[in-house]
Amino acid sequence: MTRPRIVIGNWKMNPLTPAAATTLATAVAREAGRVVRVGVAPPALFIPVVAEVLRETRVGIYAQDVSAEEKGAFTGQIAATMLTSYVNGTLVGHSEARRYLGDDDERVAKKLIQVLRAGLEAVLCIGEREDEFDAGATEDVLAAQLGAPLHALSESDRDGRMTERFVIAYEPVWAIGTGRPATGEHATAATKTIRRVLEEDGGIDGDAIPILYGGSVTASGAIEFAKAEGIDGALVGGASLKAEEFAGIVRAFA
Ligand code: 13P
């Protein structure tokens, strides 16, 4: 099974102006290359301007988050259907949305279904916290985080087509923004757990689902993950804000 190689830059709450977002998107497009699927996830407010900049390029656009609801009285939220005019897909369940916005596995599962129903690609983010890593509980945490999403998928994905747009990002929380990435070996072990759970608990062919690694990926450190068995790409935070550094990561996966 050949899976696509995918590198996505999650800009988080950066940069602070539409002009800076435009500049960054232009530089990413210039450096993107052809082998790897490259994407950026700008702040929601800047998605339209970045989409305009990237219109004729091969760089995909992702949202960072989406509402769990379809439409209606949900002040401050953005529906998956609204995103379809601008983006290829969206992240769901990022650890920062879990931590600061109160996303739990049930809400993440609802978001996942909204996204896939809207015809978008969903990048489901999962990963253990430091205390869970220290306790050797990574496998259990990944299985638990996949539980509600896989249950929701089994109820909604009648013809199995939704999983064609399903990507998983393994992001150990202790590696995010710490300058302390996981080892390739740990990431590979996580992919094995994830693919086993996809098959056993979700009836999904795990070999068909791309798994990205995220957490302190840099241009110099990316090769370890590019070579790691089972890892198909990267979800990059801080290093995606510098176009050249991000390009180095993309090249490592090419
Ligand atoms: P860093 O690359 O800054 O560690 O962030 C990773 C991340 O959270 C990407 O979604």
mmCIF file of C-alpha atoms in Angstrom, residues 150 194-207:
data_model
loop_
_atom_site.group_PDB
_atom_site.id
_atom_site.type_symbol
_atom_site.label_atom_id
_atom_site.label_comp_id
_atom_site.label_asym_id
_atom_site.label_seq_id
_atom_site.Cartn_x
_atom_site.Cartn_y
_atom_site.Cartn_z
ATOM 1 C CA LEU A 150 -14.153 5.227 15.309
ATOM 2 C CA ILE A 194 -2.953 3.299 15.791
ATOM 3 C CA ARG A 195 -3.233 1.004 12.759
ATOM 4 C CA ARG A 196 -4.023 -1.998 14.962
ATOM 5 C CA VAL A 197 -6.806 -0.047 16.728
ATOM 6 C CA LEU A 198 -8.158 1.211 13.390
ATOM 7 C CA GLU A 199 -8.493 -2.393 12.259
ATOM 8 C CA GLU A 200 -9.627 -4.049 15.477
ATOM 9 C CA ASP A 201 -11.969 -1.366 16.796
ATOM 10 C CA GLY A 202 -12.943 0.396 13.577
ATOM 11 C CA GLY A 203 -12.827 -2.273 10.885
ATOM 12 C CA ILE A 204 -10.699 0.147 8.851
ATOM 13 C CA ASP A 205 -7.688 -0.908 6.779
ATOM 14 C CA GLY A 206 -4.981 0.822 8.818
ATOM 15 C CA ASP A 207 -2.456 0.515 6.011
#
